[in-house]
XYZ file of C-alpha atoms in Angstrom:
522
model
C 46.758 -61.115 -72.688
C 47.162 -64.424 -74.517
C 43.528 -64.282 -75.590
C 44.029 -60.737 -76.937
C 47.107 -61.848 -78.908
C 45.134 -64.692 -80.453
C 42.417 -62.280 -81.424
C 44.894 -59.907 -83.141
C 46.707 -62.794 -84.836
C 43.593 -64.299 -86.410
C 42.349 -60.878 -87.431
C 45.544 -60.201 -89.391
C 45.714 -63.747 -90.678
C 42.236 -63.542 -92.140
C 43.140 -60.320 -93.950
C 46.704 -61.117 -95.193
C 46.702 -64.822 -95.955
C 47.791 -65.188 -99.604
C 46.720 -68.076 -101.830
C 48.322 -68.499 -105.269
C 45.971 -67.873 -108.166
C 46.664 -71.280 -109.759
C 45.650 -72.986 -106.477
C 42.338 -71.266 -105.949
C 40.436 -73.766 -108.067
C 42.034 -76.724 -106.353
C 39.381 -78.664 -104.366
C 41.836 -79.427 -101.572
C 42.665 -75.740 -101.221
C 38.985 -74.832 -101.129
C 38.329 -77.516 -98.546
C 41.251 -76.337 -96.418
C 40.080 -72.742 -96.643
C 36.573 -73.800 -95.635
C 37.955 -75.718 -92.656
C 39.984 -72.675 -91.738
C 36.834 -70.541 -91.578
C 35.095 -73.207 -89.506
C 38.051 -73.293 -87.115
C 37.872 -69.510 -86.756
C 34.188 -69.778 -85.883
C 34.922 -72.561 -83.426
C 37.567 -70.374 -81.831
C 35.065 -67.658 -81.089
C 32.573 -70.213 -79.786
C 35.238 -71.688 -77.505
C 36.255 -68.217 -76.364
C 32.687 -67.394 -75.384
C 32.357 -70.743 -73.613
C 35.537 -70.036 -71.681
C 34.172 -66.667 -70.541
C 30.890 -68.306 -69.610
C 32.722 -71.059 -67.703
C 34.691 -68.472 -65.724
C 31.465 -66.730 -64.827
C 30.009 -70.083 -63.745
C 33.023 -70.703 -61.515
C 32.542 -67.339 -59.833
C 28.844 -68.020 -59.279
C 29.630 -71.515 -57.979
C 32.037 -70.060 -55.412
C 29.388 -67.551 -54.351
C 26.888 -70.405 -54.047
C 29.319 -72.337 -51.853
C 29.737 -69.305 -49.590
C 25.969 -68.942 -49.325
C 25.656 -72.615 -48.402
C 28.250 -72.167 -45.639
C 26.323 -69.163 -44.324
C 23.061 -71.120 -44.405
C 24.643 -73.958 -42.411
C 25.935 -71.464 -39.855
C 22.484 -69.865 -39.578
C 20.901 -73.281 -39.056
C 23.395 -74.100 -36.300
C 22.725 -70.755 -34.592
C 18.983 -71.331 -34.814
C 19.258 -74.812 -33.300
C 21.464 -73.464 -30.508
C 18.981 -70.708 -29.811
C 16.058 -73.147 -29.711
C 17.983 -75.362 -27.296
C 18.754 -72.439 -24.996
C 15.127 -71.297 -25.015
C 13.986 -74.820 -24.226
C 16.373 -74.952 -21.246
C 15.110 -71.586 -19.995
C 11.503 -72.778 -20.089
C 12.349 -75.996 -18.277
C 14.274 -74.091 -15.586
C 11.461 -71.676 -14.671
C 11.019 -71.884 -10.845
C 7.577 -72.810 -9.463
C 6.134 -73.403 -12.922
C 3.334 -75.665 -11.699
C 2.495 -73.321 -8.816
C 2.237 -70.387 -11.198
C -0.177 -72.282 -13.434
C -2.202 -73.388 -10.427
C -2.416 -69.858 -9.011
C -3.359 -68.555 -12.455
C -6.296 -70.953 -12.652
C -7.439 -70.030 -9.152
C -7.167 -66.370 -10.016
C -9.349 -66.801 -13.081
C -11.989 -68.696 -11.105
C -12.029 -66.074 -8.341
C -12.227 -63.279 -10.883
C -15.241 -64.920 -12.507
C -16.960 -65.361 -9.153
C -16.256 -61.762 -8.191
C -17.701 -60.542 -11.475
C -20.821 -62.637 -10.946
C -21.222 -61.350 -7.391
C -20.935 -57.744 -8.553
C -23.597 -58.364 -11.187
C -25.850 -59.971 -8.607
C -25.408 -57.049 -6.215
C -26.282 -54.606 -8.981
C -29.346 -56.604 -9.986
C -30.451 -56.933 -6.360
C -30.194 -53.164 -5.874
C -32.319 -52.618 -8.962
C -34.841 -55.193 -7.743
C -34.989 -53.512 -4.314
C -35.672 -50.142 -5.918
C -38.413 -51.691 -8.059
C -40.007 -53.413 -5.055
C -39.938 -50.212 -3.028
C -41.752 -48.450 -5.818
C -44.321 -51.262 -6.038
C -44.831 -51.325 -2.262
C -45.348 -47.587 -2.276
C -48.029 -47.953 -4.940
C -49.667 -50.745 -2.945
C -49.693 -48.580 0.190
C -51.353 -45.799 -1.744
C -54.004 -48.188 -3.034
C -54.612 -49.637 0.440
C -54.905 -46.168 1.942
C -57.667 -45.415 -0.561
C -59.518 -48.732 -0.234
C -59.040 -49.377 3.470
C -56.266 -50.682 5.631
C -57.149 -54.382 5.800
C -60.095 -56.448 4.644
C -62.585 -57.708 7.184
C -61.683 -61.164 8.439
C -63.370 -63.504 10.846
C -60.308 -64.232 12.984
C -59.222 -62.124 15.914
C -56.161 -60.117 14.917
C -55.112 -59.750 18.536
C -54.948 -63.529 18.998
C -52.985 -63.981 15.749
C -50.429 -61.370 16.789
C -50.192 -62.928 20.247
C -49.457 -66.344 18.720
C -46.830 -64.874 16.435
C -45.179 -63.139 19.387
C -45.078 -66.462 21.217
C -43.498 -68.145 18.193
C -40.944 -65.351 17.937
C -40.068 -65.822 21.587
C -39.485 -69.533 21.034
C -37.360 -68.767 17.995
C -35.249 -66.249 19.937
C -34.640 -68.634 22.839
C -33.929 -71.826 20.881
C -32.895 -71.324 17.253
C -31.227 -67.929 17.131
C -28.404 -68.770 19.616
C -27.542 -71.865 17.622
C -27.636 -69.920 14.368
C -25.457 -67.199 15.920
C -22.954 -69.846 17.016
C -22.886 -71.268 13.487
C -22.261 -67.836 12.034
C -19.404 -67.253 14.468
C -17.851 -70.587 13.536
C -18.170 -69.716 9.866
C -16.539 -66.318 10.495
C -13.650 -68.017 12.326
C -13.197 -70.426 9.421
C -13.127 -67.504 6.996
C -10.535 -65.701 9.143
C -8.350 -68.803 9.222
C -8.612 -69.204 5.459
C -7.677 -65.536 4.977
C -4.658 -65.823 7.270
C -3.507 -69.074 5.665
C -2.198 -69.520 2.114
C -4.365 -69.207 -0.983
C -7.002 -72.038 -0.930
C -7.596 -74.185 -3.953
C -10.611 -73.989 -6.209
C -12.064 -77.258 -4.863
C -11.836 -75.992 -1.275
C -13.631 -72.767 -2.179
C -16.389 -74.692 -3.965
C -16.861 -76.941 -0.935
C -17.083 -73.962 1.430
C -19.594 -72.198 -0.818
C -21.710 -75.352 -1.090
C -21.601 -75.842 2.705
C -22.649 -72.235 3.308
C -25.526 -72.579 0.833
C -26.682 -75.787 2.522
C -26.660 -74.086 5.925
C -28.600 -71.125 4.556
C -31.130 -73.484 3.000
C -31.496 -75.374 6.287
C -32.072 -72.150 8.233
C -34.628 -70.968 5.694
C -36.518 -74.268 5.947
C -36.511 -74.038 9.757
C -37.718 -70.468 9.582
C -40.510 -71.400 7.201
C -41.513 -74.381 9.356
C -41.940 -72.090 12.408
C -44.553 -70.071 10.565
C -46.530 -73.098 9.363
C -50.170 -72.286 10.110
C -53.328 -73.467 8.410
C -54.889 -70.023 8.667
C -51.751 -68.218 7.561
C -52.314 -66.244 4.360
C -48.600 -66.297 3.509
C -48.415 -70.094 3.260
C -48.418 -70.193 -0.573
C -45.602 -67.669 -0.627
C -43.549 -69.802 1.748
C -44.080 -72.913 -0.374
C -43.112 -70.983 -3.464
C -39.980 -69.705 -1.721
C -39.051 -73.259 -0.683
C -39.494 -74.509 -4.259
C -37.412 -71.662 -5.625
C -34.671 -72.341 -3.084
C -34.606 -76.011 -4.094
C -34.314 -75.057 -7.780
C -31.580 -72.623 -6.884
C -29.632 -75.421 -5.167
C -30.015 -77.716 -8.188
C -28.862 -75.015 -10.578
C -25.913 -74.277 -8.306
C -24.890 -77.940 -8.565
C -25.186 -77.740 -12.360
C -22.938 -74.691 -12.356
C -20.377 -76.591 -10.272
C -20.385 -79.438 -12.798
C -19.939 -76.986 -15.658
C -17.009 -75.331 -13.895
C -15.349 -78.707 -13.364
C -15.835 -79.429 -17.086
C -14.155 -76.118 -17.932
C -11.261 -77.038 -15.644
C -10.812 -80.346 -17.469
C -10.883 -78.590 -20.837
C -8.253 -76.096 -19.635
C -6.061 -78.977 -18.501
C -6.436 -80.662 -21.907
C -5.486 -77.412 -23.660
C -2.401 -77.120 -21.462
C -1.371 -80.711 -22.305
C -1.782 -80.030 -26.033
C 0.351 -76.913 -25.763
C 3.092 -78.909 -24.000
C 2.890 -81.557 -26.746
C 3.234 -78.854 -29.409
C 6.220 -77.445 -27.548
C 7.882 -80.885 -27.476
C 7.193 -81.590 -31.170
C 8.566 -78.267 -32.385
C 11.674 -78.732 -30.235
C 11.795 -75.311 -28.646
C 9.881 -72.166 -27.995
C 7.473 -71.023 -30.689
C 8.632 -67.772 -32.175
C 6.172 -64.903 -32.309
C 6.092 -61.258 -33.209
C 9.114 -59.750 -34.924
C 11.259 -62.848 -34.349
C 8.812 -65.029 -36.274
C 8.656 -62.486 -39.097
C 12.464 -62.330 -39.373
C 12.724 -66.122 -39.360
C 10.087 -66.472 -42.114
C 11.769 -63.713 -44.156
C 15.125 -65.516 -43.887
C 13.556 -68.802 -45.024
C 11.966 -67.058 -47.997
C 15.260 -65.447 -49.019
C 17.077 -68.782 -48.823
C 14.316 -70.489 -50.798
C 14.516 -67.793 -53.496
C 18.317 -68.123 -53.657
C 18.045 -71.889 -53.993
C 15.515 -71.570 -56.835
C 17.760 -69.116 -58.705
C 20.811 -71.358 -58.332
C 18.825 -74.370 -59.455
C 17.698 -72.467 -62.563
C 21.322 -71.526 -63.284
C 22.412 -75.157 -62.959
C 19.723 -76.182 -65.410
C 20.892 -73.532 -67.879
C 24.479 -74.743 -67.449
C 23.446 -78.300 -68.208
C 21.507 -77.252 -71.323
C 24.437 -75.191 -72.622
C 26.829 -78.089 -71.951
C 24.583 -80.281 -74.066
C 24.656 -77.713 -76.886
C 28.483 -77.631 -76.772
C 28.702 -81.445 -76.849
C 26.357 -81.669 -79.824
C 28.389 -78.972 -81.661
C 31.605 -80.959 -81.183
C 29.903 -84.104 -82.475
C 28.768 -82.210 -85.579
C 32.349 -80.975 -86.195
C 33.702 -84.511 -85.884
C 31.172 -85.743 -88.435
C 32.217 -82.998 -90.875
C 35.972 -83.637 -90.526
C 37.073 -86.905 -88.858
C 40.657 -85.649 -88.734
C 39.683 -83.098 -86.086
C 39.421 -85.875 -83.502
C 42.973 -87.044 -84.401
C 44.175 -83.477 -84.098
C 42.857 -83.353 -80.519
C 45.240 -86.156 -79.482
C 48.214 -85.559 -81.865
C 48.649 -81.824 -81.493
C 52.210 -80.622 -81.100
C 53.588 -78.304 -78.468
C 53.995 -75.499 -80.977
C 52.407 -72.270 -79.723
C 50.694 -69.621 -81.728
C 53.405 -67.057 -80.955
C 56.022 -69.016 -83.049
C 54.183 -68.446 -86.315
C 54.696 -65.253 -88.273
C 51.899 -62.804 -88.093
C 52.116 -61.546 -91.673
C 52.075 -64.690 -93.782
C 51.851 -68.498 -93.676
C 53.992 -70.252 -96.225
C 52.010 -73.391 -97.072
C 49.125 -75.606 -96.041
C 51.222 -77.646 -93.567
C 51.788 -74.523 -91.489
C 48.054 -73.907 -91.447
C 47.462 -77.480 -90.278
C 49.933 -77.016 -87.437
C 48.127 -73.852 -86.472
C 44.799 -75.667 -86.519
C 46.188 -78.489 -84.378
C 47.394 -76.005 -81.785
C 44.053 -74.299 -81.799
C 42.220 -77.620 -81.348
C 44.512 -78.393 -78.410
C 43.389 -75.145 -76.808
C 39.817 -76.127 -77.483
C 40.381 -79.496 -75.799
C 41.857 -77.762 -72.754
C 38.818 -75.520 -72.572
C 36.556 -78.551 -72.820
C 38.427 -80.215 -69.937
C 38.070 -77.117 -67.758
C 34.368 -76.952 -68.618
C 33.945 -80.610 -67.595
C 35.686 -79.928 -64.285
C 33.453 -76.923 -63.674
C 30.384 -79.016 -64.472
C 31.500 -81.715 -62.000
C 32.034 -79.065 -59.324
C 28.580 -77.652 -60.003
C 27.072 -81.145 -59.787
C 28.714 -81.665 -56.387
C 27.433 -78.279 -55.244
C 23.960 -79.190 -56.502
C 24.003 -82.370 -54.390
C 24.881 -80.327 -51.286
C 22.060 -77.894 -52.019
C 19.603 -80.750 -52.552
C 20.610 -82.392 -49.256
C 20.140 -79.116 -47.371
C 16.825 -78.546 -49.141
C 15.676 -82.063 -48.213
C 16.522 -81.448 -44.566
C 14.642 -78.143 -44.583
C 11.608 -79.752 -46.263
C 11.544 -82.621 -43.746
C 11.689 -80.188 -40.808
C 9.014 -78.067 -42.461
C 6.741 -81.117 -42.957
C 7.178 -82.148 -39.325
C 6.332 -78.617 -38.163
C 3.273 -78.391 -40.439
C 1.949 -81.797 -39.340
C 2.408 -80.952 -35.670
C 0.835 -77.500 -35.957
C -2.094 -78.781 -38.054
C -2.875 -81.551 -35.534
C -2.620 -79.210 -32.567
C -4.715 -76.553 -34.323
C -7.513 -79.058 -34.970
C -7.506 -80.239 -31.374
C -7.424 -76.661 -30.085
C -10.386 -75.764 -32.321
C -12.345 -78.756 -30.981
C -11.563 -77.796 -27.396
C -12.591 -74.211 -28.098
C -15.901 -75.429 -29.529
C -16.521 -77.528 -26.415
C -15.585 -74.552 -24.261
C -18.052 -72.312 -26.103
C -20.845 -74.861 -25.670
C -20.076 -75.273 -21.987
C -19.893 -71.506 -21.529
C -23.305 -71.076 -23.177
C -24.768 -73.701 -20.811
C -23.198 -71.921 -17.849
C -24.589 -68.574 -19.001
C -28.084 -70.020 -19.334
C -27.863 -71.649 -15.888
C -26.539 -68.455 -14.320
C -29.355 -66.483 -15.924
C -31.936 -68.908 -14.538
C -30.244 -68.818 -11.140
C -30.305 -65.015 -11.109
C -33.991 -65.019 -12.016
C -34.859 -67.407 -9.211
C -32.681 -65.429 -6.789
C -34.494 -62.224 -7.672
C -37.853 -63.925 -7.230
C -36.804 -65.340 -3.864
C -35.473 -61.970 -2.701
C -38.723 -60.288 -3.757
C -40.815 -62.812 -1.828
C -38.624 -62.495 1.265
C -38.786 -58.717 1.082
C -42.589 -58.727 0.755
C -42.844 -61.217 3.616
C -40.658 -59.098 5.903
C -42.570 -55.924 5.016
C -45.884 -57.583 5.796
C -44.597 -58.814 9.156
C -43.233 -55.342 9.992
C -46.549 -53.721 9.095
C -48.480 -56.185 11.201
C -46.185 -55.575 14.174
C -46.242 -51.785 13.775
C -50.032 -51.635 13.328
C -50.783 -53.809 16.330
C -51.454 -52.299 19.763
C -49.057 -54.713 21.434
C -45.729 -53.110 22.256
C -44.423 -55.723 24.660
C -40.857 -56.592 25.316
C -41.048 -59.796 23.268
C -41.455 -58.051 19.913
C -38.800 -55.491 20.850
C -36.318 -58.174 21.797
C -37.025 -59.969 18.526
C -36.284 -56.821 16.505
C -33.086 -56.257 18.513
C -31.931 -59.801 17.802
C -32.691 -59.391 14.129
C -30.706 -56.137 14.019
C -27.751 -57.817 15.744
C -27.910 -60.700 13.299
C -27.970 -58.240 10.429
C -24.811 -56.519 11.760
C -23.039 -59.852 12.117
C -23.974 -60.808 8.572
C -22.612 -57.493 7.302
C -19.335 -58.142 9.158
C -19.139 -61.588 7.577
C -19.732 -60.069 4.130
C -16.907 -57.566 4.709
C -14.515 -60.356 5.663
C -15.526 -62.304 2.578
C -14.881 -59.254 0.389
C -11.421 -58.942 1.958
C -10.762 -62.563 0.965
C -11.850 -61.822 -2.594
C -9.511 -58.829 -2.770
C -6.607 -60.981 -1.684
C -7.448 -63.551 -4.317
C -7.381 -60.867 -7.021
C -3.595 -60.755 -6.760
C -3.432 -64.433 -7.701
C -5.827 -63.877 -10.608
C -3.527 -61.328 -12.223
C -0.873 -63.968 -12.866
C -3.402 -66.337 -14.412
C -4.544 -63.582 -16.772
C -0.994 -63.215 -18.089
C -0.743 -66.968 -18.705
C -4.080 -67.001 -20.558
C -2.975 -64.076 -22.730
C 0.241 -65.961 -23.579
C -1.787 -69.033 -24.650
C -4.107 -66.904 -26.787
C -1.154 -65.192 -28.410
C 0.449 -68.578 -29.181
C -2.743 -69.821 -30.768
C -3.025 -66.632 -32.844
C 0.539 -67.082 -34.143
C -0.110 -70.702 -35.116
C -3.243 -69.695 -37.047
C -1.354 -66.853 -38.717
C 1.348 -69.350 -39.768
C -1.323 -71.551 -41.381
C -2.755 -68.580 -43.266
C 0.686 -67.639 -44.608
C 1.344 -71.220 -45.770
C -2.057 -71.295 -47.529
């Protein structure tokens, strides 16, 4: 209301102020009138500055409220990170879960490889049956057997004698070994889940026993006149290569285990550096959106502070210019009386002294406005310091997070590259191993077919050959029972593998989020 009264007063004063005609040419009167106009202009400038200062005060209060909210959000975020960290540390059986997950993954890989081998073996068997059928057709057209100098009856008789020795000496021991192995498998199935190292040792032991039995079997058929000698030597060489490649695969698997352990250690280090759980999904998006909004608000407030400072400089320079024009204005700032504008008549001012009093009062108002502007500027400077301190804290935390994530991302990428190289080596070794296995199975199948044909085509139908076939059939049944028990063990291990798959998916998701964070920062 006071501002409106001043506006009305100066409007009427500018229109009704009377100057005597004889005083118009007086230089002092002209100078006073000019100063009066300047004071009117200064009044409007001061009025606008006062309005602008009030608006600045309102914005400063809003900025202070935003700063309080930001501090509260930061406290809530730190509390939430602390609670999540405590939850992760208090997970029961954390190490056991990780261990079972690794075992599950290893068992799943072995099961997948076994299924592939079974499928390939079935295909190879079908191919060999087709080839054998073609060979039988060719032999039926060209003759059953070529003419040889040796007596077939004597050869078959010697083989029957060897088979008898094998049935009486080696087969019982081999049967006892198979029973012991089956009992060990049953105990392992009934007991808790074995470790990966134990499974590897058992597999290696079984392969060594199989290799030993194959060598003994091949040594029983060693004969200078035997036509299958080259095939047996080739089978022995292939079996030796198979054993070497199996050892290489074991080494590669141990390397993969070490790489997995290193990845787990790096993830724990990242967790410790960040100071809590890494956000992902919608939570990470909301957190990033909140940081962007706060950063935008800080930039806007900083721009407003800069504009305030520039306008304050303009006001200061304007006051200096006024002081240079009329040095008495500075004295009026300090010697103004307590007379208010309402005491003067609105219609007319009597003389120049009244006008001076009016100007002094007006300059006092200007000085008060200047003081309020200075106070507002000091308050804004204090607020700016608070904003800069908060911004510095946020930048330091952001730098720590970026350094930690960049270091971990580089190490993870290196480990992934090593893992890919190791996996390629394993794939090549497994491919070679499968090829040798197929070749060995083909040779064994051809060898068994030739022996069966020789036994079936011979005229000897004694009890020795029949007992040998019965023993072989019994051994085949026992081997099938052992395979069924082993499959049951694999099915039980699949339950442990499911947990490991979830852990691996969590690690992959964490890595994806870290990479996505880097892309957003770029």
